[in-house]
PDB file of C-alpha atoms in Angstrom:
ATOM      1  CA  MET O 906      -0.293  -0.207   0.039  1.00  0.00           C
ATOM      2  CA  LYS O 907       1.356   3.242  -1.258  1.00  0.00           C
ATOM      3  CA  ILE O 908       1.468   6.440   1.636  1.00  0.00           C
ATOM      4  CA  LYS O 909      -0.774   8.774  -0.097  1.00  0.00           C
ATOM      5  CA  VAL O 910       0.857  12.420   0.179  1.00  0.00           C
ATOM      6  CA  LEU O 911      -0.670  15.896  -0.555  1.00  0.00           C
ATOM      7  CA  LEU O 912       1.506  18.500  -1.163  1.00  0.00           C
ATOM      8  CA  VAL O 913       0.705  22.517  -0.514  1.00  0.00           C
ATOM      9  CA  ASP O 914       3.281  25.280  -1.449  1.00  0.00           C
ATOM     10  CA  ASP O 915       2.536  28.386  -3.128  1.00  0.00           C
ATOM     11  CA  HIS O 916       5.767  28.061  -5.515  1.00  0.00           C
ATOM     12  CA  ALA O 917       4.602  26.181  -8.563  1.00  0.00           C
ATOM     13  CA  LEU O 918       8.019  25.756  -9.532  1.00  0.00           C
ATOM     14  CA  PHE O 919       8.850  23.830  -6.266  1.00  0.00           C
ATOM     15  CA  LEU O 920       5.768  22.169  -5.891  1.00  0.00           C
ATOM     16  CA  HIS O 921       6.397  20.594  -9.424  1.00  0.00           C
ATOM     17  CA  GLY O 922       9.867  19.445  -8.910  1.00  0.00           C
ATOM     18  CA  LEU O 923       8.817  17.980  -5.200  1.00  0.00           C
ATOM     19  CA  LYS O 924       5.766  16.098  -7.510  1.00  0.00           C
ATOM     20  CA  GLN O 925       8.159  14.048  -9.800  1.00  0.00           C
ATOM     21  CA  LEU O 926      10.587  13.880  -6.701  1.00  0.00           C
ATOM     22  CA  LEU O 927       7.917  11.612  -4.654  1.00  0.00           C
ATOM     23  CA  GLU O 928       6.283   9.929  -7.946  1.00  0.00           C
ATOM     24  CA  VAL O 929       9.153   8.184  -8.416  1.00  0.00           C
ATOM     25  CA  GLU O 930       9.339   6.448  -5.115  1.00  0.00           C
ATOM     26  CA  GLU O 931       7.267   3.032  -5.135  1.00  0.00           C
ATOM     27  CA  ASP O 932       5.792   3.664  -2.206  1.00  0.00           C
ATOM     28  CA  ILE O 933       4.594   7.045  -2.685  1.00  0.00           C
ATOM     29  CA  GLN O 934       1.562   8.332  -4.464  1.00  0.00           C
ATOM     30  CA  VAL O 935       1.185  11.955  -4.765  1.00  0.00           C
ATOM     31  CA  VAL O 936      -2.807  12.591  -4.314  1.00  0.00           C
ATOM     32  CA  ASP O 937      -2.741  16.172  -5.197  1.00  0.00           C
ATOM     33  CA  THR O 938      -0.871  19.523  -5.177  1.00  0.00           C
ATOM     34  CA  LEU O 939      -2.133  22.637  -4.016  1.00  0.00           C
ATOM     35  CA  SER O 940      -1.096  26.490  -4.454  1.00  0.00           C
ATOM     36  CA  ASP O 941      -3.819  27.953  -3.084  1.00  0.00           C
ATOM     37  CA  PRO O 942      -4.838  26.240   0.690  1.00  0.00           C
ATOM     38  CA  LEU O 943      -8.253  28.359   0.210  1.00  0.00           C
ATOM     39  CA  HIS O 944      -9.432  24.595  -0.864  1.00  0.00           C
ATOM     40  CA  LEU O 945      -7.365  22.534   1.840  1.00  0.00           C
ATOM     41  CA  PHE O 946      -9.732  21.285   3.805  1.00  0.00           C
ATOM     42  CA  PHE O 947     -12.178  19.962   1.139  1.00  0.00           C
ATOM     43  CA  CYS O 948      -9.085  18.569  -0.886  1.00  0.00           C
ATOM     44  CA  ILE O 949      -8.386  16.527   2.157  1.00  0.00           C
ATOM     45  CA  ARG O 950     -11.567  15.284   2.631  1.00  0.00           C
ATOM     46  CA  GLN O 951     -11.423  13.999  -1.167  1.00  0.00           C
ATOM     47  CA  THR O 952      -8.132  12.637  -1.709  1.00  0.00           C
ATOM     48  CA  SER O 953      -7.730  11.288   2.348  1.00  0.00           C
ATOM     49  CA  PRO O 954      -3.986  11.617   2.266  1.00  0.00           C
ATOM     50  CA  ASP O 955      -2.171   9.830   4.791  1.00  0.00           C
ATOM     51  CA  ILE O 956       0.662  12.701   4.993  1.00  0.00           C
ATOM     52  CA  VAL O 957      -0.009  16.280   4.317  1.00  0.00           C
ATOM     53  CA  VAL O 958       3.620  18.328   3.258  1.00  0.00           C
ATOM     54  CA  ILE O 959       2.837  21.789   4.065  1.00  0.00           C
ATOM     55  CA  ASP O 960       4.556  24.900   3.870  1.00  0.00           C
ATOM     56  CA  ILE O 961       5.171  27.169   6.936  1.00  0.00           C
ATOM     57  CA  ARG O 962       4.088  30.231   4.725  1.00  0.00           C
ATOM     58  CA  ILE O 963       1.735  30.196   1.865  1.00  0.00           C
ATOM     59  CA  LYS O 964       0.135  33.608   0.245  1.00  0.00           C
ATOM     60  CA  SER O 965      -1.532  34.696   3.253  1.00  0.00           C
ATOM     61  CA  PHE O 966      -1.929  31.647   5.108  1.00  0.00           C
ATOM     62  CA  ASN O 967      -0.076  30.553   8.138  1.00  0.00           C
ATOM     63  CA  GLY O 968       1.266  27.042   7.961  1.00  0.00           C
ATOM     64  CA  ILE O 969       1.280  27.002  11.574  1.00  0.00           C
ATOM     65  CA  GLU O 970      -2.208  27.636  11.927  1.00  0.00           C
ATOM     66  CA  LEU O 971      -2.933  25.210   8.882  1.00  0.00           C
ATOM     67  CA  THR O 972      -1.439  22.370  10.734  1.00  0.00           C
ATOM     68  CA  LYS O 973      -3.104  22.768  13.780  1.00  0.00           C
ATOM     69  CA  GLN O 974      -6.332  22.901  12.111  1.00  0.00           C
ATOM     70  CA  ILE O 975      -5.610  19.698   9.999  1.00  0.00           C
ATOM     71  CA  ILE O 976      -4.221  17.752  12.912  1.00  0.00           C
ATOM     72  CA  LYS O 977      -7.651  18.903  15.245  1.00  0.00           C
ATOM     73  CA  ASP O 978      -9.992  17.864  12.007  1.00  0.00           C
ATOM     74  CA  PHE O 979      -8.231  14.841  10.749  1.00  0.00           C
ATOM     75  CA  PRO O 980      -6.401  12.946  13.908  1.00  0.00           C
ATOM     76  CA  ASP O 981      -5.073  10.605  11.878  1.00  0.00           C
ATOM     77  CA  ILE O 982      -3.287  12.743   9.189  1.00  0.00           C
ATOM     78  CA  LYS O 983       0.618  13.462   9.531  1.00  0.00           C
ATOM     79  CA  VAL O 984       2.020  16.648   8.714  1.00  0.00           C
ATOM     80  CA  VAL O 985       5.412  17.317   7.405  1.00  0.00           C
ATOM     81  CA  VAL O 986       6.051  21.315   7.800  1.00  0.00           C
ATOM     82  CA  LEU O 987       8.599  22.914   4.792  1.00  0.00           C
ATOM     83  CA  SER O 988      10.779  25.779   5.074  1.00  0.00           C
ATOM     84  CA  GLY O 989      12.951  27.961   3.677  1.00  0.00           C
ATOM     85  CA  TYR O 990      14.516  28.712   6.886  1.00  0.00           C
ATOM     86  CA  ASN O 991      15.944  26.451   9.769  1.00  0.00           C
ATOM     87  CA  TYR O 992      14.889  29.371  12.144  1.00  0.00           C
ATOM     88  CA  ASP O 993      14.606  27.711  16.070  1.00  0.00           C
ATOM     89  CA  GLU O 994      11.105  29.513  16.812  1.00  0.00           C
ATOM     90  CA  TYR O 995      10.213  27.805  13.101  1.00  0.00           C
ATOM     91  CA  ILE O 996      10.847  24.311  14.741  1.00  0.00           C
ATOM     92  CA  GLU O 997       9.492  25.158  18.190  1.00  0.00           C
ATOM     93  CA  ALA O 998       6.343  26.196  16.526  1.00  0.00           C
ATOM     94  CA  ALA O 999       5.767  23.167  14.278  1.00  0.00           C
ATOM     95  CA  PHE O1000       6.606  21.051  17.147  1.00  0.00           C
ATOM     96  CA  GLN O1001       3.923  22.264  19.724  1.00  0.00           C
ATOM     97  CA  ALA O1002       1.514  22.496  16.681  1.00  0.00           C
ATOM     98  CA  GLY O1003       1.140  18.651  16.500  1.00  0.00           C
ATOM     99  CA  ALA O1004       2.991  18.411  13.089  1.00  0.00           C
ATOM    100  CA  ASN O1005       5.220  15.180  12.802  1.00  0.00           C
ATOM    101  CA  ALA O1006       8.062  16.732  11.075  1.00  0.00           C
ATOM    102  CA  PHE O1007      10.048  20.176   9.822  1.00  0.00           C
ATOM    103  CA  ILE O1008      12.500  20.155   7.330  1.00  0.00           C
ATOM    104  CA  THR O1009      14.152  22.738   5.169  1.00  0.00           C
ATOM    105  CA  LYS O1010      13.751  22.819   1.322  1.00  0.00           C
ATOM    106  CA  GLU O1011      17.383  22.929   1.379  1.00  0.00           C
ATOM    107  CA  ARG O1012      17.984  19.686   2.590  1.00  0.00           C
ATOM    108  CA  SER O1013      18.558  16.780  -0.114  1.00  0.00           C
ATOM    109  CA  ASN O1014      15.714  14.770  -1.654  1.00  0.00           C
ATOM    110  CA  VAL O1015      16.481  11.218  -0.067  1.00  0.00           C
ATOM    111  CA  GLU O1016      16.115  13.023   3.739  1.00  0.00           C
ATOM    112  CA  LEU O1017      12.882  14.997   2.667  1.00  0.00           C
ATOM    113  CA  VAL O1018      11.776  11.109   1.051  1.00  0.00           C
ATOM    114  CA  SER O1019      13.081   9.588   4.480  1.00  0.00           C
ATOM    115  CA  THR O1020      11.410  12.227   6.618  1.00  0.00           C
ATOM    116  CA  ILE O1021       7.826  11.561   4.676  1.00  0.00           C
ATOM    117  CA  ARG O1022       8.404   7.333   5.485  1.00  0.00           C
ATOM    118  CA  GLN O1023       9.392   7.961   9.143  1.00  0.00           C
ATOM    119  CA  SER O1024       6.648  10.340   9.723  1.00  0.00           C
ATOM    120  CA  TYR O1025       4.007   8.143   8.151  1.00  0.00           C
ATOM    121  CA  GLN O1026       5.383   5.067  10.499  1.00  0.00           C
ATOM    122  CA  GLY O1027       4.670   7.600  13.607  1.00  0.00           C
ATOM    123  CA  TYR O1028       8.114   8.919  14.054  1.00  0.00           C
ATOM    124  CA  LYS O1029       8.614  12.784  14.900  1.00  0.00           C
ATOM    125  CA  VAL O1030      11.346  14.028  12.950  1.00  0.00           C
ATOM    126  CA  PHE O1031      13.002  17.403  14.027  1.00  0.00           C
ATOM    127  CA  PRO O1032      16.040  18.946  13.407  1.00  0.00           C
ATOM    128  CA  ARG O1033      18.062  20.212  16.667  1.00  0.00           C
ATOM    129  CA  THR O1034      17.520  24.065  17.839  1.00  0.00           C
ATOM    130  CA  ALA O1035      20.329  25.957  18.726  1.00  0.00           C
ATOM    131  CA  ALA O1036      19.536  24.633  22.744  1.00  0.00           C
ATOM    132  CA  GLY O1037      20.151  20.904  21.395  1.00  0.00           C
ATOM    133  CA  ASN O1038      17.026  19.300  20.832  1.00  0.00           C
ATOM    134  CA  PRO O1039      14.621  19.516  23.449  1.00  0.00           C
ATOM    135  CA  TYR O1040      11.684  17.141  21.910  1.00  0.00           C
ATOM    136  CA  SER O1041      13.937  13.708  21.241  1.00  0.00           C
ATOM    137  CA  CYS O1042      13.973  11.991  24.396  1.00  0.00           C
ATOM    138  CA  THR O1043       9.937  12.260  25.191  1.00  0.00           C
ATOM    139  CA  ASP O1044       9.389  11.174  21.769  1.00  0.00           C
ATOM    140  CA  LEU O1045      11.129   7.928  21.958  1.00  0.00           C
ATOM    141  CA  THR O1046       8.155   5.498  21.618  1.00  0.00           C
ATOM    142  CA  LYS O1047       7.379   2.409  23.738  1.00  0.00           C
ATOM    143  CA  LYS O1048       9.052   0.228  20.754  1.00  0.00           C
ATOM    144  CA  GLU O1049      12.296   2.282  21.061  1.00  0.00           C
ATOM    145  CA  ARG O1050      12.913   2.462  24.717  1.00  0.00           C
ATOM    146  CA  GLU O1051      12.486  -1.626  24.303  1.00  0.00           C
ATOM    147  CA  VAL O1052      14.731  -1.651  21.625  1.00  0.00           C
ATOM    148  CA  LEU O1053      17.277   0.905  23.557  1.00  0.00           C
ATOM    149  CA  LYS O1054      17.145  -1.433  26.240  1.00  0.00           C
ATOM    150  CA  LEU O1055      18.053  -4.824  24.761  1.00  0.00           C
ATOM    151  CA  ILE O1056      21.341  -2.416  23.125  1.00  0.00           C
ATOM    152  CA  ALA O1057      22.190  -1.517  26.417  1.00  0.00           C
ATOM    153  CA  GLN O1058      22.372  -5.661  27.001  1.00  0.00           C
ATOM    154  CA  ASP O1059      24.678  -5.669  24.272  1.00  0.00           C
ATOM    155  CA  LYS O1060      21.846  -7.230  22.195  1.00  0.00           C
ATOM    156  CA  THR O1061      22.675  -7.935  18.261  1.00  0.00           C
ATOM    157  CA  ASN O1062      20.095  -6.819  15.855  1.00  0.00           C
ATOM    158  CA  ILE O1063      19.393 -10.343  14.868  1.00  0.00           C
ATOM    159  CA  GLU O1064      18.928 -10.992  18.787  1.00  0.00           C
ATOM    160  CA  ILE O1065      16.421  -7.894  19.481  1.00  0.00           C
ATOM    161  CA  SER O1066      14.703  -9.153  16.035  1.00  0.00           C
ATOM    162  CA  GLY O1067      13.919 -12.374  17.875  1.00  0.00           C
ATOM    163  CA  GLU O1068      13.115 -10.873  21.172  1.00  0.00           C
ATOM    164  CA  LEU O1069      10.829  -8.628  19.990  1.00  0.00           C
ATOM    165  CA  ILE O1070       9.306 -10.852  17.230  1.00  0.00           C
ATOM    166  CA  ILE O1071       9.984  -7.870  14.502  1.00  0.00           C
ATOM    167  CA  SER O1072      12.110  -8.112  11.525  1.00  0.00           C
ATOM    168  CA  LYS O1073      15.861  -6.934  11.660  1.00  0.00           C
ATOM    169  CA  ARG O1074      15.011  -4.129   8.747  1.00  0.00           C
ATOM    170  CA  THR O1075      12.301  -2.863  11.688  1.00  0.00           C
ATOM    171  CA  VAL O1076      15.028  -3.170  14.444  1.00  0.00           C
ATOM    172  CA  GLU O1077      17.662  -1.211  12.350  1.00  0.00           C
ATOM    173  CA  ARG O1078      14.646   1.426  11.332  1.00  0.00           C
ATOM    174  CA  HIS O1079      14.247   1.915  15.488  1.00  0.00           C
ATOM    175  CA  ILE O1080      17.928   1.897  16.055  1.00  0.00           C
ATOM    176  CA  SER O1081      18.156   4.711  13.557  1.00  0.00           C
ATOM    177  CA  SER O1082      15.535   6.515  14.908  1.00  0.00           C
ATOM    178  CA  ILE O1083      16.805   6.485  18.624  1.00  0.00           C
ATOM    179  CA  LEU O1084      20.034   7.849  17.503  1.00  0.00           C
ATOM    180  CA  ARG O1085      18.867  10.211  15.808  1.00  0.00           C
ATOM    181  CA  LYS O1086      16.153  11.396  18.855  1.00  0.00           C
ATOM    182  CA  LEU O1087      19.517  10.983  21.308  1.00  0.00           C
ATOM    183  CA  ASP O1088      21.522  12.735  19.367  1.00  0.00           C
ATOM    184  CA  ALA O1089      23.900   9.724  19.175  1.00  0.00           C
ATOM    185  CA  ASP O1090      26.788   8.349  16.723  1.00  0.00           C
ATOM    186  CA  SER O1091      26.801   5.204  17.920  1.00  0.00           C
ATOM    187  CA  ARG O1092      24.751   2.567  20.090  1.00  0.00           C
ATOM    188  CA  VAL O1093      27.189   2.958  22.974  1.00  0.00           C
ATOM    189  CA  GLY O1094      26.241   6.561  22.587  1.00  0.00           C
ATOM    190  CA  ALA O1095      22.846   5.566  22.281  1.00  0.00           C
ATOM    191  CA  VAL O1096      23.026   4.072  26.166  1.00  0.00           C
ATOM    192  CA  VAL O1097      25.173   6.550  27.454  1.00  0.00           C
ATOM    193  CA  ASN O1098      22.637   9.848  26.561  1.00  0.00           C
ATOM    194  CA  GLY O1099      19.632   7.510  27.356  1.00  0.00           C
ATOM    195  CA  ILE O1100      21.117   7.288  30.691  1.00  0.00           C
ATOM    196  CA  LYS O1101      22.062  10.715  30.625  1.00  0.00           C
ATOM    197  CA  LYS O1102      18.391  12.197  29.975  1.00  0.00           C
ATOM    198  CA  GLY O1103      16.195   9.682  32.088  1.00  0.00           C
ATOM    199  CA  VAL O1104      14.981   7.562  29.490  1.00  0.00           C
ATOM    200  CA  LEU O1105      16.895   4.238  30.153  1.00  0.00           C
ATOM    201  CA  THR O1106      17.518   2.990  33.549  1.00  0.00           C
ATOM    202  CA  ILE O1107      20.214  -0.402  33.726  1.00  0.00           C
TER     203      ILE O1107
END
């Protein structure tokens, strides 16, 4: 089953390029593109997207306020906020609005596609702010905490896979998410940071 994505941005060239980028991905379907949010909620009802990718500023509309309304009216939909600027206040506003992710337009295509996939899986994907990343620890899912605990027990990915009855690939995705959220570059670093931040007790 494909991830259904609705794109909302008032820059026609960027919107067209983004649509082309996503449509080559086998697991993603762009259900519609909007350059004017005036009919956004009608479009959502018509297309039933899994993900709405929305610019933080669209003409006279505020992408953060639209995000709040989308999540209020359609709680099952995930929202990825796009911005031309990596401002801390934008990142925090998107997080507080309930978005699943914040990504700048300058990031690589691969990163954007990955962000959409991770958001679809329920992960929160936010860049670090000047104060670090105040969102990361609280966003560790129950399964990620279980994986982290097994990492602390020096279990291999295959052992974790068997113990939690999930695929090795799923284990790898969880570990990747844990490293990002705990701002670590290794399994050992994740354990150390997890202990420091009170996410893990051993």
